[in-house]
Coordinates of C-alpha atoms in Angstrom, one line a residue:
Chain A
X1 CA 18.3 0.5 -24.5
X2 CA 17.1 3.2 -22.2
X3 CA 13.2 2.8 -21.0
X4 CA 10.5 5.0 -21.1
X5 CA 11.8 8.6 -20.3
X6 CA 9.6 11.3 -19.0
X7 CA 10.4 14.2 -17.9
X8 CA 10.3 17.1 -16.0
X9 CA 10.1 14.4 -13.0
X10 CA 8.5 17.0 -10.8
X11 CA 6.5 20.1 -11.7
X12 CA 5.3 23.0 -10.1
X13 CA 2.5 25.6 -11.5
X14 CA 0.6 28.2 -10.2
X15 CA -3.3 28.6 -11.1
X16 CA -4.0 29.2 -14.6
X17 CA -0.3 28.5 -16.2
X18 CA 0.2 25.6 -18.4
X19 CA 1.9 22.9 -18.3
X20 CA 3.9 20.9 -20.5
X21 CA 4.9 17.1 -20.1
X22 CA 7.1 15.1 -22.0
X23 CA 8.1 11.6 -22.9
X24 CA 10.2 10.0 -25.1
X25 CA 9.6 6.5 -25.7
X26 CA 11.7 3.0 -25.9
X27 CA 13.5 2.4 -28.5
X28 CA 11.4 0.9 -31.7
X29 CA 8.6 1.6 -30.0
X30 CA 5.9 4.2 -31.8
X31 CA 2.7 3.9 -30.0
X32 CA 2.7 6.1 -26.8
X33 CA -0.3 6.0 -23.9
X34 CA -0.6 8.8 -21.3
X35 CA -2.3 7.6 -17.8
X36 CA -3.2 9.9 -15.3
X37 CA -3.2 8.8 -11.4
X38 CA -4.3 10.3 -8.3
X39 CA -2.7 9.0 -4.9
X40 CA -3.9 5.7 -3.7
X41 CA -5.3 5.2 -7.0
X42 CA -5.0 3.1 -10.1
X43 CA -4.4 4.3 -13.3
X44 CA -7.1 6.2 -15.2
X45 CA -6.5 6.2 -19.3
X46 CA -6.2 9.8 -21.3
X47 CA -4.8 9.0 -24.6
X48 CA -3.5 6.8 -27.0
X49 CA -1.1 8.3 -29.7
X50 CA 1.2 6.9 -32.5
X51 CA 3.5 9.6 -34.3
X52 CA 1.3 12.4 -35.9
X53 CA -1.9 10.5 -35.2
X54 CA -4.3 10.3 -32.3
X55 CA -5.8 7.0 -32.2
X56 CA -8.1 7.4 -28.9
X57 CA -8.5 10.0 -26.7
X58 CA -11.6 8.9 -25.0
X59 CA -10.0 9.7 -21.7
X60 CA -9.0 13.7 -22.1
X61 CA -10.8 16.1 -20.6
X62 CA -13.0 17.9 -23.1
X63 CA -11.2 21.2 -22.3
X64 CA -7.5 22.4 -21.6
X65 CA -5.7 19.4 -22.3
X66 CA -4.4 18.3 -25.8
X67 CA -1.5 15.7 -26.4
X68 CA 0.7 15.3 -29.4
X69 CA 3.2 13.0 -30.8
X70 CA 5.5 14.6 -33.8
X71 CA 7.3 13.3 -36.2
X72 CA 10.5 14.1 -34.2
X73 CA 10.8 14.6 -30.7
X74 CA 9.1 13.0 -28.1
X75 CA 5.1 12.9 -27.1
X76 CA 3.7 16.0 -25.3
X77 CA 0.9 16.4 -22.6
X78 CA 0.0 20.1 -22.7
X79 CA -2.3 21.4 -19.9
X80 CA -3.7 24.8 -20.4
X81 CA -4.9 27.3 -17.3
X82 CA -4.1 24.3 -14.8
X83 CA -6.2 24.0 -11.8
X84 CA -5.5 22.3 -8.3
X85 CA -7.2 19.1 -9.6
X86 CA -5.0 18.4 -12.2
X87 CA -2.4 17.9 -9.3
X88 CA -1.4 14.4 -9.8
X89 CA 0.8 11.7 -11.6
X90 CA 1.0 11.3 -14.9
X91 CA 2.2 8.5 -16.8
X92 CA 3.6 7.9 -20.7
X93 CA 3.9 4.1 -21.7
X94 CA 5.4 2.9 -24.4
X95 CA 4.1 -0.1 -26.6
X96 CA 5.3 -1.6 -30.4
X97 CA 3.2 -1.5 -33.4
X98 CA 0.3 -3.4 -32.5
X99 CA 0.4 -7.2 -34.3
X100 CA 3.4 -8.1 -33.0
X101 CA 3.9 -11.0 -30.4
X102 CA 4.8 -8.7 -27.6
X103 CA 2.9 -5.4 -27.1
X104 CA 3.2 -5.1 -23.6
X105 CA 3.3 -1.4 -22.6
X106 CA 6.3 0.0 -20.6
X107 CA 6.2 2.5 -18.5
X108 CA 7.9 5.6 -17.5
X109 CA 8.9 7.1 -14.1
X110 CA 5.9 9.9 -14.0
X111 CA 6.0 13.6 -14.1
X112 CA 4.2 14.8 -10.6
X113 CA 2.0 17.8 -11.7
X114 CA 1.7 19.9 -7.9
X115 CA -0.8 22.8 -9.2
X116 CA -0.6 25.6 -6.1
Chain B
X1 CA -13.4 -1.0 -15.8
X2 CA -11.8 2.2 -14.8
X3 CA -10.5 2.1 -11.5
X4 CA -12.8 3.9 -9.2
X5 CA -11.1 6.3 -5.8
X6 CA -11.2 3.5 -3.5
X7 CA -8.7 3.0 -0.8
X8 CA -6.9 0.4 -2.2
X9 CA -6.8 -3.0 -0.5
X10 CA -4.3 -4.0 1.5
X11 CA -2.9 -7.8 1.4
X12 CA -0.2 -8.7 4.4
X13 CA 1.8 -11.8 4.0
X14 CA 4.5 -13.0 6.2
X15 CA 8.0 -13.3 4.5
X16 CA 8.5 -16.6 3.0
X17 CA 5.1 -17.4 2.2
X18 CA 3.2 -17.6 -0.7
X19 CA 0.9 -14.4 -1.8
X20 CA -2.0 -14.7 -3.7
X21 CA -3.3 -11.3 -5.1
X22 CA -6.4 -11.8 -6.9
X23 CA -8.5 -8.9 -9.8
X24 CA -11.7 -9.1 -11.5
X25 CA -12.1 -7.6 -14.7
X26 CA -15.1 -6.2 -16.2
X27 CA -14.7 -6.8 -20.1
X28 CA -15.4 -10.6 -21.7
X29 CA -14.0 -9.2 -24.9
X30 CA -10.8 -8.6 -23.7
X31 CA -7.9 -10.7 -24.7
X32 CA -4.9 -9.6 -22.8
X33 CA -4.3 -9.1 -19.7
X34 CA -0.7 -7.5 -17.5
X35 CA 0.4 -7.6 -14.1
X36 CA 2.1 -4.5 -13.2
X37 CA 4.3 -4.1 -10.0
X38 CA 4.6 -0.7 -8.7
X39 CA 6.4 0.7 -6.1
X40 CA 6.4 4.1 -4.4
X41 CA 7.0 7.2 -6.3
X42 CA 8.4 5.3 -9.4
X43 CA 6.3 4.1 -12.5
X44 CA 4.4 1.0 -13.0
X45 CA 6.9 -1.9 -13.6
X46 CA 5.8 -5.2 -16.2
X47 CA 5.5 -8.1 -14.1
X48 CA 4.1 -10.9 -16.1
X49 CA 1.2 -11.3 -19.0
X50 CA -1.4 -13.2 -20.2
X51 CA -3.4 -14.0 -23.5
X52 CA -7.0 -15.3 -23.7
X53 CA -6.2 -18.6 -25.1
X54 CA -4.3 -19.5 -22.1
X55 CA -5.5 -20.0 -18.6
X56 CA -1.6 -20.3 -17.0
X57 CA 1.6 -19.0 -17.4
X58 CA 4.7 -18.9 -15.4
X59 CA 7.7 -16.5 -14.6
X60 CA 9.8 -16.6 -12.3
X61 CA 8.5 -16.8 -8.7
X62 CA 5.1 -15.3 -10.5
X63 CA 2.3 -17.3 -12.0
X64 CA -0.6 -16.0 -13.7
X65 CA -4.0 -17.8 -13.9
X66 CA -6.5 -16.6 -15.8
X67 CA -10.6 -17.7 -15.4
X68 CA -12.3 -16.3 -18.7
X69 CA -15.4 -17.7 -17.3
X70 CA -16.0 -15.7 -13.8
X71 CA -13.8 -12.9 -15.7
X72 CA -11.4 -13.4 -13.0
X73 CA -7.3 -12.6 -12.7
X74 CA -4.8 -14.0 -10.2
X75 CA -1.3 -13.3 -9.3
X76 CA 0.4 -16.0 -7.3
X77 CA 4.3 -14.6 -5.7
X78 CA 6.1 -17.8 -4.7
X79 CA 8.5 -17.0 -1.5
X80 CA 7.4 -13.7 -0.8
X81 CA 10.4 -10.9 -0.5
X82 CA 10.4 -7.8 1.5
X83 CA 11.5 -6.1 -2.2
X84 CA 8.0 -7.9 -3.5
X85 CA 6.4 -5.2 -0.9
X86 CA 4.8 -2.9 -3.6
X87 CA 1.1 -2.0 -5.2
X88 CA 0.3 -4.8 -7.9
X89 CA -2.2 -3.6 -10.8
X90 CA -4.2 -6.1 -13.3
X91 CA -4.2 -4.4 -16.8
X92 CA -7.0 -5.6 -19.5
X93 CA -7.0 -4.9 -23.3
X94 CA -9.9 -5.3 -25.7
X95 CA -9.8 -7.1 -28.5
X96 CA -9.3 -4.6 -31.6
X97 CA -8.5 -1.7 -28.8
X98 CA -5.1 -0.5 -28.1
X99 CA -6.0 0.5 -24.9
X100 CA -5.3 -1.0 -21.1
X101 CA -7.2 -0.4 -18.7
X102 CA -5.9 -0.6 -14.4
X103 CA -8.0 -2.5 -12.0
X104 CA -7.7 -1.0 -8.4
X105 CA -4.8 -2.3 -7.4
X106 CA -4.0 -3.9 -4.3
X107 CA -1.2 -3.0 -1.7
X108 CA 1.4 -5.8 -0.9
X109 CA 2.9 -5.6 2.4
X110 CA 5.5 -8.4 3.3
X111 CA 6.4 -8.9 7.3
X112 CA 9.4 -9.4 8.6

């Protein structure tokens, strides 16, 4: 049963072009959470999604970034006209349906967002 | 609540001992709580949880105690490992919420 899988591991824009992150979740799982974290710090919350719904996205930026989790294929972080702050790590977790006995949240490896 | 861009805290514990790695969290409605290990450049890694109607559980080499009433979280690492060297996160989730949300974290560093 292969974890959490994100990728591109490691991306590189220039000012202004977007970028797109993915991650496919465990197994069984359908509830996905995208983190954002900056170095030497924890992990802030962005969105919560299960497929073809956002539940919460308290924690996105008003502007620029959307997230989405289809039907098929795996959940995407789009950032639009990307900035030198949005230069960090961000994390997908992976949860099932809340309700059950064990809805701890797994993580995945991180895509590193360098904006130059 | 939401981590805040601290330098994170630093813990040093010779090899062999015990560790004790301690996190206050800011929401008496929530009802589950995580301990996440995570080391350098990789993702954060499920150590151990905890539900409100308990105030103790154990894993192996890791205990979790739980203090609803001070709102206070503790990890305890029995016979510390250099491979136990890592950042260790407390996660809280709301009752009715889906969400979890990272205490500081604190840095682990195990001597030789």
């Amino acid at each position: 049963n292969a974890g959490v899988m994100q990728n591109p591991r490691h991306l590189v824009r220039r000012r202004g072009q977007e970028a797109r992150l993915r991650c496919s979740p465990m197994k069984g799982h359908s509830h996905v959470y995208w983190y954002r974290q900056l170095p030497e710090e924890g992990l802030k919350f962005m969105v919560y999604l299960q497929k073809e719904n956002i539940i919460d996205e308290s924690g996105m930026p008003k502007e620029r970034f959307s997230a989405e989790f289809p039907k098929e294929g795996p959940s995407i972080l789009r950032i639009q006209q990307v900035v030198r702050g949005d230069s960090a790590a961000y994390f997908c977790a992976s949860s099932p349906p809340p309700g059950l006995t064990n809805t701890e949240a797994f993580f995945g490896q991180g895509t590193r967002l360098t904006v130059v | 609540g939401e981590s805040v861009g601290l330098h994170l805290p630093t813990l040093s514990v010779q090899e062999g001992d015990n560790s004790i790695i301690n996190c206050a969290y800011s929401n008496s409605a929530s009802d589950y709580f995580i301990w996440y290990k995570q080391e350098s450049g990789k993702g954060p890694q499920f150590i151990i949880d905890i539900r409100s109607n308990m105030d103790k559980r154990q894993g192996q080499r890791v205990t979790v105690l739980l203090n609803k009433t001070v709102k206070h979280l503790s990890l305890q690492i029995a016979a510390t490992q250099p491979g136990d060297s890592a950042v260790y996160f407390c996660a809280e989730r709301a009752s009715g919420t889906y969400k979890y949300i990272f205490g500081t974290g604190t840095r682990l560093k195990v001597l030789a």
